[in-house]
mmCIF file of C-alpha atoms in Angstrom:
data_model
loop_
_atom_site.group_PDB
_atom_site.id
_atom_site.type_symbol
_atom_site.label_atom_id
_atom_site.label_comp_id
_atom_site.label_asym_id
_atom_site.label_seq_id
_atom_site.Cartn_x
_atom_site.Cartn_y
_atom_site.Cartn_z
ATOM 1 C CA MET Z 1182 -11.600 12.132 -27.069
ATOM 2 C CA LYS Z 1183 -11.795 9.024 -29.458
ATOM 3 C CA CYS Z 1184 -11.070 5.807 -27.997
ATOM 4 C CA ILE Z 1185 -10.214 2.089 -30.075
ATOM 5 C CA THR Z 1186 -12.817 -0.748 -29.353
ATOM 6 C CA LEU Z 1187 -10.709 -4.131 -28.873
ATOM 7 C CA THR Z 1188 -12.493 -7.344 -30.642
ATOM 8 C CA VAL Z 1189 -11.154 -10.602 -30.690
ATOM 9 C CA ASP Z 1190 -11.332 -13.210 -33.567
ATOM 10 C CA ALA Z 1191 -11.764 -16.506 -34.057
ATOM 11 C CA ILE Z 1192 -10.233 -18.695 -37.202
ATOM 12 C CA ILE Z 1193 -12.111 -22.707 -36.265
ATOM 13 C CA PRO Z 1194 -10.793 -25.451 -37.939
ATOM 14 C CA TYR Z 1195 -13.525 -28.330 -37.554
ATOM 15 C CA LYS Z 1196 -14.322 -31.244 -39.260
ATOM 16 C CA ARG Z 1197 -11.409 -30.517 -42.026
ATOM 17 C CA LYS Z 1198 -13.281 -27.326 -42.832
ATOM 18 C CA ILE Z 1199 -13.260 -23.794 -41.043
ATOM 19 C CA VAL Z 1200 -16.096 -22.120 -38.956
ATOM 20 C CA LEU Z 1201 -17.203 -18.993 -40.607
ATOM 21 C CA ILE Z 1202 -20.609 -17.525 -38.683
ATOM 22 C CA LYS Z 1203 -23.658 -14.967 -40.655
ATOM 23 C CA ARG Z 1204 -23.724 -12.157 -39.544
ATOM 24 C CA GLY Z 1205 -26.877 -11.032 -38.247
ATOM 25 C CA ASN Z 1206 -26.142 -7.351 -37.321
ATOM 26 C CA ASP Z 1207 -24.532 -4.261 -38.974
ATOM 27 C CA PRO Z 1208 -22.022 -3.683 -40.542
ATOM 28 C CA PHE Z 1209 -21.902 -6.283 -42.655
ATOM 29 C CA LYS Z 1210 -25.526 -8.026 -42.124
ATOM 30 C CA GLY Z 1211 -25.497 -11.133 -44.248
ATOM 31 C CA TYR Z 1212 -22.246 -11.866 -44.829
ATOM 32 C CA TYR Z 1213 -19.837 -14.045 -43.614
ATOM 33 C CA ALA Z 1214 -17.183 -13.862 -40.616
ATOM 34 C CA LEU Z 1215 -14.798 -15.014 -38.190
ATOM 35 C CA PRO Z 1216 -16.368 -15.977 -34.778
ATOM 36 C CA GLY Z 1217 -15.260 -12.924 -32.558
ATOM 37 C CA GLY Z 1218 -16.760 -10.187 -30.226
ATOM 38 C CA ILE Z 1219 -15.615 -7.004 -28.464
ATOM 39 C CA VAL Z 1220 -13.866 -7.249 -26.097
ATOM 40 C CA GLU Z 1221 -15.272 -6.834 -22.155
ATOM 41 C CA TYR Z 1222 -13.798 -4.069 -20.128
ATOM 42 C CA GLY Z 1223 -11.699 -6.328 -17.611
ATOM 43 C CA GLU Z 1224 -11.636 -9.248 -19.616
ATOM 44 C CA ARG Z 1225 -8.311 -10.933 -21.130
ATOM 45 C CA VAL Z 1226 -8.321 -11.519 -24.881
ATOM 46 C CA GLU Z 1227 -7.859 -14.916 -24.258
ATOM 47 C CA ASP Z 1228 -10.700 -15.733 -22.219
ATOM 48 C CA ALA Z 1229 -12.393 -13.084 -24.388
ATOM 49 C CA VAL Z 1230 -11.858 -15.005 -27.552
ATOM 50 C CA LEU Z 1231 -12.926 -18.158 -25.944
ATOM 51 C CA ARG Z 1232 -16.644 -16.957 -24.188
ATOM 52 C CA GLU Z 1233 -17.590 -15.496 -28.336
ATOM 53 C CA VAL Z 1234 -16.406 -18.810 -29.769
ATOM 54 C CA GLU Z 1235 -18.749 -20.460 -27.065
ATOM 55 C CA GLU Z 1236 -22.096 -17.562 -27.793
ATOM 56 C CA GLU Z 1237 -21.518 -18.324 -31.244
ATOM 57 C CA THR Z 1238 -20.998 -21.452 -32.697
ATOM 58 C CA GLY Z 1239 -21.668 -23.296 -29.260
ATOM 59 C CA LEU Z 1240 -18.183 -24.834 -29.738
ATOM 60 C CA LYS Z 1241 -15.797 -24.949 -26.009
ATOM 61 C CA GLY Z 1242 -12.899 -24.255 -27.483
ATOM 62 C CA LYS Z 1243 -8.674 -23.392 -26.611
ATOM 63 C CA ILE Z 1244 -6.828 -21.781 -28.635
ATOM 64 C CA HIS Z 1245 -3.904 -22.864 -30.522
ATOM 65 C CA LYS Z 1246 -1.797 -19.936 -31.886
ATOM 66 C CA LEU Z 1247 -2.156 -16.583 -32.035
ATOM 67 C CA VAL Z 1248 -2.238 -15.283 -35.336
ATOM 68 C CA GLY Z 1249 -1.827 -11.489 -35.432
ATOM 69 C CA VAL Z 1250 -3.383 -8.345 -33.956
ATOM 70 C CA TYR Z 1251 -5.223 -6.396 -37.149
ATOM 71 C CA SER Z 1252 -4.878 -2.852 -36.399
ATOM 72 C CA ASP Z 1253 -6.284 -0.860 -39.563
ATOM 73 C CA PRO Z 1254 -8.199 2.103 -38.911
ATOM 74 C CA SER Z 1255 -10.754 1.365 -41.526
ATOM 75 C CA ARG Z 1256 -11.279 -2.197 -40.790
ATOM 76 C CA ASP Z 1257 -14.724 -1.483 -39.308
ATOM 77 C CA PRO Z 1258 -17.257 1.429 -40.479
ATOM 78 C CA ARG Z 1259 -18.221 1.380 -36.645
ATOM 79 C CA GLY Z 1260 -14.517 3.358 -35.740
ATOM 80 C CA HIS Z 1261 -11.257 2.589 -34.841
ATOM 81 C CA PHE Z 1262 -11.573 -1.609 -34.080
ATOM 82 C CA VAL Z 1263 -8.333 -3.592 -33.214
ATOM 83 C CA SER Z 1264 -8.804 -7.093 -32.946
ATOM 84 C CA VAL Z 1265 -6.831 -10.504 -31.908
ATOM 85 C CA CYS Z 1266 -6.712 -13.220 -33.961
ATOM 86 C CA PHE Z 1267 -6.317 -16.377 -32.297
ATOM 87 C CA ILE Z 1268 -7.177 -19.896 -34.225
ATOM 88 C CA VAL Z 1269 -8.954 -22.021 -31.604
ATOM 89 C CA LEU Z 1270 -9.017 -25.617 -31.812
ATOM 90 C CA PRO Z 1271 -12.896 -27.118 -30.589
ATOM 91 C CA ILE Z 1272 -12.356 -29.303 -27.418
ATOM 92 C CA GLY Z 1273 -16.698 -30.087 -26.984
ATOM 93 C CA GLY Z 1274 -20.187 -28.463 -27.277
ATOM 94 C CA GLU Z 1275 -22.041 -28.402 -30.090
ATOM 95 C CA LEU Z 1276 -22.436 -26.682 -33.340
ATOM 96 C CA LYS Z 1277 -25.372 -24.183 -33.410
ATOM 97 C CA ALA Z 1278 -25.625 -19.920 -34.230
ATOM 98 C CA GLY Z 1279 -26.134 -18.474 -31.320
ATOM 99 C CA SER Z 1280 -25.883 -14.730 -30.009
ATOM 100 C CA ASP Z 1281 -25.259 -12.217 -32.697
ATOM 101 C CA ALA Z 1282 -24.697 -15.128 -35.435
ATOM 102 C CA LYS Z 1283 -27.395 -15.009 -37.724
ATOM 103 C CA ASP Z 1284 -26.228 -19.007 -39.056
ATOM 104 C CA VAL Z 1285 -23.058 -20.618 -38.733
ATOM 105 C CA GLU Z 1286 -21.579 -22.743 -41.806
ATOM 106 C CA LEU Z 1287 -18.347 -24.861 -42.414
ATOM 107 C CA PHE Z 1288 -16.818 -23.406 -45.549
ATOM 108 C CA ASP Z 1289 -13.768 -25.319 -47.286
ATOM 109 C CA LEU Z 1290 -10.240 -23.316 -46.509
ATOM 110 C CA PRO Z 1291 -10.056 -23.371 -50.799
ATOM 111 C CA SER Z 1292 -13.059 -22.033 -51.926
ATOM 112 C CA LEU Z 1293 -14.498 -19.338 -48.586
ATOM 113 C CA PRO Z 1294 -16.679 -17.115 -49.352
ATOM 114 C CA LYS Z 1295 -16.719 -13.070 -49.424
ATOM 115 C CA LEU Z 1296 -15.948 -12.377 -45.537
ATOM 116 C CA ALA Z 1297 -16.487 -9.080 -43.375
ATOM 117 C CA PHE Z 1298 -14.220 -7.084 -42.741
ATOM 118 C CA ASP Z 1299 -10.652 -8.142 -42.980
ATOM 119 C CA HIS Z 1300 -11.049 -11.486 -42.029
ATOM 120 C CA GLU Z 1301 -10.053 -13.019 -45.722
ATOM 121 C CA LYS Z 1302 -6.332 -11.097 -44.334
ATOM 122 C CA MET Z 1303 -6.662 -13.139 -40.788
ATOM 123 C CA ILE Z 1304 -7.277 -16.684 -42.480
ATOM 124 C CA LYS Z 1305 -4.452 -16.252 -45.218
ATOM 125 C CA ASP Z 1306 -2.217 -15.336 -42.658
ATOM 126 C CA ALA Z 1307 -2.423 -18.270 -40.610
ATOM 127 C CA GLU Z 1308 -3.298 -20.466 -43.870
ATOM 128 C CA GLU Z 1309 0.102 -22.728 -43.615
ATOM 129 C CA GLU Z 1310 -1.002 -23.220 -39.930
ATOM 130 C CA LEU Z 1311 -4.467 -24.284 -40.824
ATOM 131 C CA TYR Z 1312 -3.416 -26.466 -43.524
ATOM 132 C CA GLY Z 1313 -1.241 -27.814 -41.336
ATOM 133 C CA ILE Z 1314 -3.715 -28.414 -39.080
ATOM 134 C CA LEU Z 1315 -6.533 -29.673 -41.007
ATOM 135 C CA SER Z 1316 -4.458 -32.659 -42.576
ATOM 136 C CA LYS Z 1317 -4.396 -34.226 -39.207
ATOM 137 C CA MET Z 1318 -8.158 -34.045 -38.781
#
């Protein structure tokens, strides 16, 4: 029996830019991506996204808004991964790469690099909300 893997992704507005990690592992090794990862058994997606944000970026965060659920079976070459994407606002910590992130960088919303998975779609879906947040920073 094949199973679906549940993941989370975070769009983090920070210093009038968006936080992206450079992936250190396949798939998409060397590509930029949103911070995120696999939800652990018994973990709420809300807790998982905040854990992944801290592990991969060094930032502590709070959930601002649910962006959406991304369930296209072809979105990840490893299998059927379903991701719950949130906008997460930083509330502390220090921006630094951690765990499977090779690097962490800030990018202007209109000039993002080519992204892994379907992360470009996630950001596009949150764009209106993001511009509102970034304009107040």
